[in-house]
């Protein structure tokens, strides 16, 4: 039963590597684990047999990031969160969650590494009393426009205050990643996820001076 369990674990690992078969991988891991435990072999043989599952869990834990963005009150516009080891703000955590406090300029330099992964983001904006209100996320490509490929039949409200299209980009100039998004109401937004390079460069120089 140990060998059968190991074979099933390996099948699960190959499904895991394909990503699209992740749910099938979970099923294989569970069934394989049952076979391995039922084999009643020595504990170290069982540990070796579940290594494919343990490796998969390690990959997931390393890839998943939890992030909290705090946006200043009344802020509207694009936001850049730029990885910069030299001038970036020190890393801040709320338990296991990364915390990013966005300045009024909309440009935050951070020492956090940013990569394409499983990013679970939550966005909050300060109100007049200093309390944090969570903002929903929307995608500007889900609206009915001439420039949208395969536009939907219905669209979200154009009058909802939200965070639009958060995503990670690679900045070839600085050779680092940055998270970009836009805050506001769809009907009032003119530019999506864009801040002029001159503004970013000038803000970085200002941080260096201070």
PDB file of C-alpha atoms in Angstrom:
ATOM      1  CA  UNK A   1       0.000   0.000   0.000  1.00  0.00           C
ATOM      2  CA  UNK A   2       2.970   2.270   0.608  1.00  0.00           C
ATOM      3  CA  UNK A   3       4.118   1.942  -3.012  1.00  0.00           C
ATOM      4  CA  UNK A   4       0.596   2.571  -4.286  1.00  0.00           C
ATOM      5  CA  UNK A   5       0.355   5.654  -2.087  1.00  0.00           C
ATOM      6  CA  UNK A   6       3.706   6.932  -3.349  1.00  0.00           C
ATOM      7  CA  UNK A   7       2.649   6.466  -6.989  1.00  0.00           C
ATOM      8  CA  UNK A   8      -0.584   8.384  -6.314  1.00  0.00           C
ATOM      9  CA  UNK A   9       1.409  11.138  -4.580  1.00  0.00           C
ATOM     10  CA  UNK A  10       3.650  11.443  -7.651  1.00  0.00           C
ATOM     11  CA  UNK A  11       0.597  11.670  -9.916  1.00  0.00           C
ATOM     12  CA  UNK A  12      -0.683  14.439  -7.670  1.00  0.00           C
ATOM     13  CA  UNK A  13       2.614  16.294  -7.918  1.00  0.00           C
ATOM     14  CA  UNK A  14       2.615  16.156 -11.727  1.00  0.00           C
ATOM     15  CA  UNK A  15      -0.959  17.477 -11.743  1.00  0.00           C
ATOM     16  CA  UNK A  16       0.137  20.229  -9.340  1.00  0.00           C
ATOM     17  CA  UNK A  17       2.938  21.301 -11.695  1.00  0.00           C
ATOM     18  CA  UNK A  18       0.425  21.733 -14.507  1.00  0.00           C
ATOM     19  CA  UNK A  19      -1.477  24.224 -12.285  1.00  0.00           C
ATOM     20  CA  UNK A  20      -4.682  23.784 -14.302  1.00  0.00           C
ATOM     21  CA  UNK A  21      -5.184  20.377 -12.643  1.00  0.00           C
ATOM     22  CA  UNK A  22      -4.669  21.712  -9.117  1.00  0.00           C
ATOM     23  CA  UNK A  23      -7.961  20.299  -7.816  1.00  0.00           C
ATOM     24  CA  UNK A  24      -7.139  16.873  -9.202  1.00  0.00           C
ATOM     25  CA  UNK A  25      -3.722  17.161  -7.538  1.00  0.00           C
ATOM     26  CA  UNK A  26      -5.368  17.796  -4.161  1.00  0.00           C
ATOM     27  CA  UNK A  27      -7.526  14.689  -4.613  1.00  0.00           C
ATOM     28  CA  UNK A  28      -4.484  12.577  -5.500  1.00  0.00           C
ATOM     29  CA  UNK A  29      -2.565  13.907  -2.487  1.00  0.00           C
ATOM     30  CA  UNK A  30      -5.396  13.037  -0.100  1.00  0.00           C
ATOM     31  CA  UNK A  31      -5.947   9.540  -1.524  1.00  0.00           C
ATOM     32  CA  UNK A  32      -2.209   8.865  -1.577  1.00  0.00           C
ATOM     33  CA  UNK A  33      -1.888  10.039   2.025  1.00  0.00           C
ATOM     34  CA  UNK A  34      -4.642   7.629   3.099  1.00  0.00           C
ATOM     35  CA  UNK A  35      -2.866   4.723   1.411  1.00  0.00           C
ATOM     36  CA  UNK A  36       0.463   5.670   2.983  1.00  0.00           C
ATOM     37  CA  UNK A  37      -0.951   5.990   6.507  1.00  0.00           C
ATOM     38  CA  UNK A  38      -2.876   2.731   6.085  1.00  0.00           C
ATOM     39  CA  UNK A  39       0.311   0.904   5.114  1.00  0.00           C
ATOM     40  CA  UNK A  40       1.556   1.111   8.742  1.00  0.00           C
ATOM     41  CA  UNK A  41       5.151   1.175   7.551  1.00  0.00           C
ATOM     42  CA  UNK A  42       7.920   2.850   9.520  1.00  0.00           C
ATOM     43  CA  UNK A  43       7.372   6.554  10.080  1.00  0.00           C
ATOM     44  CA  UNK A  44      10.414   7.682   8.076  1.00  0.00           C
ATOM     45  CA  UNK A  45       9.246   5.674   5.045  1.00  0.00           C
ATOM     46  CA  UNK A  46       5.870   7.379   5.285  1.00  0.00           C
ATOM     47  CA  UNK A  47       7.513  10.812   5.473  1.00  0.00           C
ATOM     48  CA  UNK A  48       9.605  10.030   2.379  1.00  0.00           C
ATOM     49  CA  UNK A  49       6.484   8.851   0.547  1.00  0.00           C
ATOM     50  CA  UNK A  50       4.601  12.104   1.155  1.00  0.00           C
ATOM     51  CA  UNK A  51       7.522  14.305   0.047  1.00  0.00           C
ATOM     52  CA  UNK A  52       5.736  15.230  -3.238  1.00  0.00           C
ATOM     53  CA  UNK A  53       2.834  16.645  -1.217  1.00  0.00           C
ATOM     54  CA  UNK A  54       5.151  18.441   1.212  1.00  0.00           C
ATOM     55  CA  UNK A  55       7.096  20.011  -1.667  1.00  0.00           C
ATOM     56  CA  UNK A  56       3.835  21.203  -3.261  1.00  0.00           C
ATOM     57  CA  UNK A  57       2.721  22.742   0.045  1.00  0.00           C
ATOM     58  CA  UNK A  58       6.085  24.504   0.365  1.00  0.00           C
ATOM     59  CA  UNK A  59       5.766  25.949  -3.136  1.00  0.00           C
ATOM     60  CA  UNK A  60       2.278  27.274  -2.383  1.00  0.00           C
ATOM     61  CA  UNK A  61       3.291  28.809   0.961  1.00  0.00           C
ATOM     62  CA  UNK A  62       6.260  30.517  -0.679  1.00  0.00           C
ATOM     63  CA  UNK A  63       4.123  31.837  -3.555  1.00  0.00           C
ATOM     64  CA  UNK A  64       1.150  33.165  -1.579  1.00  0.00           C
ATOM     65  CA  UNK A  65       1.333  36.737  -0.279  1.00  0.00           C
ATOM     66  CA  UNK A  66      -1.260  38.609   1.776  1.00  0.00           C
ATOM     67  CA  UNK A  67      -1.231  42.366   1.261  1.00  0.00           C
ATOM     68  CA  UNK A  68      -3.015  45.324   2.834  1.00  0.00           C
ATOM     69  CA  UNK A  69      -3.021  48.722   1.127  1.00  0.00           C
ATOM     70  CA  UNK A  70      -3.973  51.837   3.097  1.00  0.00           C
ATOM     71  CA  UNK A  71      -4.982  54.726   0.832  1.00  0.00           C
ATOM     72  CA  UNK A  72      -5.151  58.324   2.143  1.00  0.00           C
ATOM     73  CA  UNK A  73      -8.558  59.954   2.498  1.00  0.00           C
ATOM     74  CA  UNK A  74     -10.084  61.569  -0.581  1.00  0.00           C
ATOM     75  CA  UNK A  75      -7.321  60.153  -2.783  1.00  0.00           C
ATOM     76  CA  UNK A  76      -8.252  59.584  -6.422  1.00  0.00           C
ATOM     77  CA  UNK A  77      -5.871  58.554  -9.175  1.00  0.00           C
ATOM     78  CA  UNK A  78      -3.190  56.037 -10.064  1.00  0.00           C
ATOM     79  CA  UNK A  79      -0.919  54.348  -7.527  1.00  0.00           C
ATOM     80  CA  UNK A  80       2.564  52.895  -7.993  1.00  0.00           C
ATOM     81  CA  UNK A  81       4.129  50.662  -5.336  1.00  0.00           C
ATOM     82  CA  UNK A  82       7.721  50.311  -6.505  1.00  0.00           C
ATOM     83  CA  UNK A  83      10.340  47.913  -5.174  1.00  0.00           C
ATOM     84  CA  UNK A  84      13.450  49.936  -4.392  1.00  0.00           C
ATOM     85  CA  UNK A  85      16.090  48.484  -2.075  1.00  0.00           C
ATOM     86  CA  UNK A  86      17.872  51.843  -1.740  1.00  0.00           C
ATOM     87  CA  UNK A  87      15.137  54.327  -0.854  1.00  0.00           C
ATOM     88  CA  UNK A  88      12.186  52.038  -0.149  1.00  0.00           C
ATOM     89  CA  UNK A  89      10.171  52.238   3.064  1.00  0.00           C
ATOM     90  CA  UNK A  90      10.999  49.547   5.586  1.00  0.00           C
ATOM     91  CA  UNK A  91       8.906  46.393   5.535  1.00  0.00           C
ATOM     92  CA  UNK A  92       5.795  46.542   7.696  1.00  0.00           C
ATOM     93  CA  UNK A  93       3.585  43.595   8.662  1.00  0.00           C
ATOM     94  CA  UNK A  94       0.217  43.015  10.270  1.00  0.00           C
ATOM     95  CA  UNK A  95       0.820  39.430  11.422  1.00  0.00           C
ATOM     96  CA  UNK A  96       1.563  37.659   8.092  1.00  0.00           C
ATOM     97  CA  UNK A  97       0.090  40.443   5.956  1.00  0.00           C
ATOM     98  CA  UNK A  98       2.294  42.946   4.191  1.00  0.00           C
ATOM     99  CA  UNK A  99       1.204  46.529   4.856  1.00  0.00           C
ATOM    100  CA  UNK A 100       1.629  49.296   2.277  1.00  0.00           C
ATOM    101  CA  UNK A 101       0.772  52.840   3.395  1.00  0.00           C
ATOM    102  CA  UNK A 102       0.239  54.885   0.244  1.00  0.00           C
ATOM    103  CA  UNK A 103       1.354  58.545   0.459  1.00  0.00           C
ATOM    104  CA  UNK A 104      -0.622  61.478  -0.937  1.00  0.00           C
ATOM    105  CA  UNK A 105       1.564  61.433  -4.057  1.00  0.00           C
ATOM    106  CA  UNK A 106       0.334  57.963  -4.992  1.00  0.00           C
ATOM    107  CA  UNK A 107       3.916  56.685  -5.313  1.00  0.00           C
ATOM    108  CA  UNK A 108       5.312  54.399  -2.623  1.00  0.00           C
ATOM    109  CA  UNK A 109       8.856  53.030  -2.689  1.00  0.00           C
ATOM    110  CA  UNK A 110       9.145  49.808  -0.725  1.00  0.00           C
ATOM    111  CA  UNK A 111      11.789  47.268   0.213  1.00  0.00           C
ATOM    112  CA  UNK A 112       9.316  44.425  -0.285  1.00  0.00           C
ATOM    113  CA  UNK A 113      10.079  42.144  -3.216  1.00  0.00           C
ATOM    114  CA  UNK A 114       7.129  41.941  -5.587  1.00  0.00           C
ATOM    115  CA  UNK A 115       6.574  39.087  -8.011  1.00  0.00           C
ATOM    116  CA  UNK A 116       3.732  37.525  -9.927  1.00  0.00           C
ATOM    117  CA  UNK A 117       2.251  35.044  -7.467  1.00  0.00           C
ATOM    118  CA  UNK A 118      -0.934  34.320  -5.570  1.00  0.00           C
ATOM    119  CA  UNK A 119      -1.513  37.841  -4.260  1.00  0.00           C
ATOM    120  CA  UNK A 120      -4.443  38.292  -1.886  1.00  0.00           C
ATOM    121  CA  UNK A 121      -4.897  42.038  -1.668  1.00  0.00           C
ATOM    122  CA  UNK A 122      -7.229  44.151   0.438  1.00  0.00           C
ATOM    123  CA  UNK A 123      -7.585  47.885  -0.032  1.00  0.00           C
ATOM    124  CA  UNK A 124      -8.661  50.398   2.608  1.00  0.00           C
ATOM    125  CA  UNK A 125      -9.192  54.139   2.481  1.00  0.00           C
ATOM    126  CA  UNK A 126      -9.180  56.503   5.417  1.00  0.00           C
ATOM    127  CA  UNK A 127     -12.335  58.506   6.075  1.00  0.00           C
ATOM    128  CA  UNK A 128     -12.669  61.899   7.765  1.00  0.00           C
ATOM    129  CA  UNK A 129     -12.472  60.349  11.234  1.00  0.00           C
ATOM    130  CA  UNK A 130      -9.382  58.268  10.460  1.00  0.00           C
ATOM    131  CA  UNK A 131     -11.251  54.967  10.246  1.00  0.00           C
ATOM    132  CA  UNK A 132     -10.435  52.555   7.433  1.00  0.00           C
ATOM    133  CA  UNK A 133     -13.145  51.577   4.957  1.00  0.00           C
ATOM    134  CA  UNK A 134     -12.535  48.624   2.677  1.00  0.00           C
ATOM    135  CA  UNK A 135     -12.774  49.308  -1.049  1.00  0.00           C
ATOM    136  CA  UNK A 136     -13.894  46.758  -3.595  1.00  0.00           C
ATOM    137  CA  UNK A 137     -11.865  45.888  -6.687  1.00  0.00           C
ATOM    138  CA  UNK A 138     -13.067  46.157 -10.272  1.00  0.00           C
ATOM    139  CA  UNK A 139     -11.507  45.681 -13.686  1.00  0.00           C
ATOM    140  CA  UNK A 140     -11.868  48.484 -16.220  1.00  0.00           C
ATOM    141  CA  UNK A 141     -11.903  45.834 -18.968  1.00  0.00           C
ATOM    142  CA  UNK A 142     -15.278  44.630 -17.688  1.00  0.00           C
ATOM    143  CA  UNK A 143     -17.042  47.739 -18.966  1.00  0.00           C
ATOM    144  CA  UNK A 144     -18.769  48.076 -22.310  1.00  0.00           C
ATOM    145  CA  UNK A 145     -16.435  50.189 -24.427  1.00  0.00           C
ATOM    146  CA  UNK A 146     -15.357  50.161 -28.058  1.00  0.00           C
ATOM    147  CA  UNK A 147     -11.765  49.389 -27.117  1.00  0.00           C
ATOM    148  CA  UNK A 148     -12.635  46.374 -24.910  1.00  0.00           C
ATOM    149  CA  UNK A 149     -12.116  42.982 -26.543  1.00  0.00           C
ATOM    150  CA  UNK A 150     -15.184  40.765 -26.063  1.00  0.00           C
ATOM    151  CA  UNK A 151     -17.081  43.288 -23.924  1.00  0.00           C
ATOM    152  CA  UNK A 152     -19.591  41.875 -21.417  1.00  0.00           C
ATOM    153  CA  UNK A 153     -23.346  42.162 -21.843  1.00  0.00           C
ATOM    154  CA  UNK A 154     -23.687  43.912 -18.500  1.00  0.00           C
ATOM    155  CA  UNK A 155     -21.221  46.043 -16.575  1.00  0.00           C
ATOM    156  CA  UNK A 156     -20.583  47.181 -12.978  1.00  0.00           C
ATOM    157  CA  UNK A 157     -21.749  50.576 -11.793  1.00  0.00           C
ATOM    158  CA  UNK A 158     -19.782  53.496 -13.223  1.00  0.00           C
ATOM    159  CA  UNK A 159     -20.463  55.492 -10.064  1.00  0.00           C
ATOM    160  CA  UNK A 160     -18.880  53.098  -7.542  1.00  0.00           C
ATOM    161  CA  UNK A 161     -15.734  54.117  -5.710  1.00  0.00           C
ATOM    162  CA  UNK A 162     -13.325  51.236  -6.167  1.00  0.00           C
ATOM    163  CA  UNK A 163      -9.796  50.090  -6.843  1.00  0.00           C
ATOM    164  CA  UNK A 164      -9.407  49.264 -10.510  1.00  0.00           C
ATOM    165  CA  UNK A 165      -7.264  46.545 -12.057  1.00  0.00           C
ATOM    166  CA  UNK A 166      -4.489  45.979  -9.496  1.00  0.00           C
ATOM    167  CA  UNK A 167      -1.607  44.159 -11.134  1.00  0.00           C
ATOM    168  CA  UNK A 168       2.153  43.697 -11.025  1.00  0.00           C
ATOM    169  CA  UNK A 169       4.329  45.095 -13.806  1.00  0.00           C
ATOM    170  CA  UNK A 170       8.022  44.780 -14.516  1.00  0.00           C
ATOM    171  CA  UNK A 171       9.816  48.125 -14.748  1.00  0.00           C
ATOM    172  CA  UNK A 172      12.648  47.764 -17.264  1.00  0.00           C
ATOM    173  CA  UNK A 173      14.181  51.120 -16.249  1.00  0.00           C
ATOM    174  CA  UNK A 174      14.714  50.176 -12.615  1.00  0.00           C
ATOM    175  CA  UNK A 175      14.811  46.427 -13.312  1.00  0.00           C
ATOM    176  CA  UNK A 176      12.289  45.783 -10.559  1.00  0.00           C
ATOM    177  CA  UNK A 177       8.594  45.062 -10.134  1.00  0.00           C
ATOM    178  CA  UNK A 178       5.846  47.447  -9.157  1.00  0.00           C
ATOM    179  CA  UNK A 179       2.193  47.060  -8.215  1.00  0.00           C
ATOM    180  CA  UNK A 180      -0.119  49.460 -10.017  1.00  0.00           C
ATOM    181  CA  UNK A 181      -3.802  50.292  -9.617  1.00  0.00           C
ATOM    182  CA  UNK A 182      -6.216  53.198  -9.938  1.00  0.00           C
ATOM    183  CA  UNK A 183      -8.593  54.542  -7.286  1.00  0.00           C
ATOM    184  CA  UNK A 184     -11.782  56.361  -8.157  1.00  0.00           C
ATOM    185  CA  UNK A 185     -15.116  56.149  -9.936  1.00  0.00           C
ATOM    186  CA  UNK A 186     -15.080  54.742 -13.438  1.00  0.00           C
ATOM    187  CA  UNK A 187     -16.963  57.649 -15.003  1.00  0.00           C
ATOM    188  CA  UNK A 188     -14.403  60.190 -13.775  1.00  0.00           C
ATOM    189  CA  UNK A 189     -11.149  58.317 -14.473  1.00  0.00           C
ATOM    190  CA  UNK A 190      -9.182  59.515 -17.503  1.00  0.00           C
ATOM    191  CA  UNK A 191      -5.923  57.566 -17.156  1.00  0.00           C
ATOM    192  CA  UNK A 192      -5.569  53.972 -16.005  1.00  0.00           C
ATOM    193  CA  UNK A 193      -2.618  52.812 -13.922  1.00  0.00           C
ATOM    194  CA  UNK A 194      -0.363  55.553 -15.257  1.00  0.00           C
ATOM    195  CA  UNK A 195       1.940  58.024 -13.523  1.00  0.00           C
ATOM    196  CA  UNK A 196       4.456  59.987 -15.664  1.00  0.00           C
ATOM    197  CA  UNK A 197       8.041  58.780 -15.359  1.00  0.00           C
ATOM    198  CA  UNK A 198       9.237  62.332 -14.616  1.00  0.00           C
ATOM    199  CA  UNK A 199       7.002  62.495 -11.558  1.00  0.00           C
ATOM    200  CA  UNK A 200       8.247  59.135 -10.290  1.00  0.00           C
ATOM    201  CA  UNK A 201      11.888  60.135 -10.810  1.00  0.00           C
ATOM    202  CA  UNK A 202      11.416  63.481  -9.065  1.00  0.00           C
ATOM    203  CA  UNK A 203       9.717  61.833  -6.089  1.00  0.00           C
ATOM    204  CA  UNK A 204      12.564  59.340  -5.788  1.00  0.00           C
ATOM    205  CA  UNK A 205      15.127  62.183  -5.787  1.00  0.00           C
ATOM    206  CA  UNK A 206      13.091  63.934  -3.096  1.00  0.00           C
ATOM    207  CA  UNK A 207      13.166  60.789  -0.936  1.00  0.00           C
ATOM    208  CA  UNK A 208      16.952  60.577  -1.349  1.00  0.00           C
ATOM    209  CA  UNK A 209      17.371  64.198  -0.221  1.00  0.00           C
ATOM    210  CA  UNK A 210      15.270  63.642   2.861  1.00  0.00           C
TER     211      UNK A 210
END
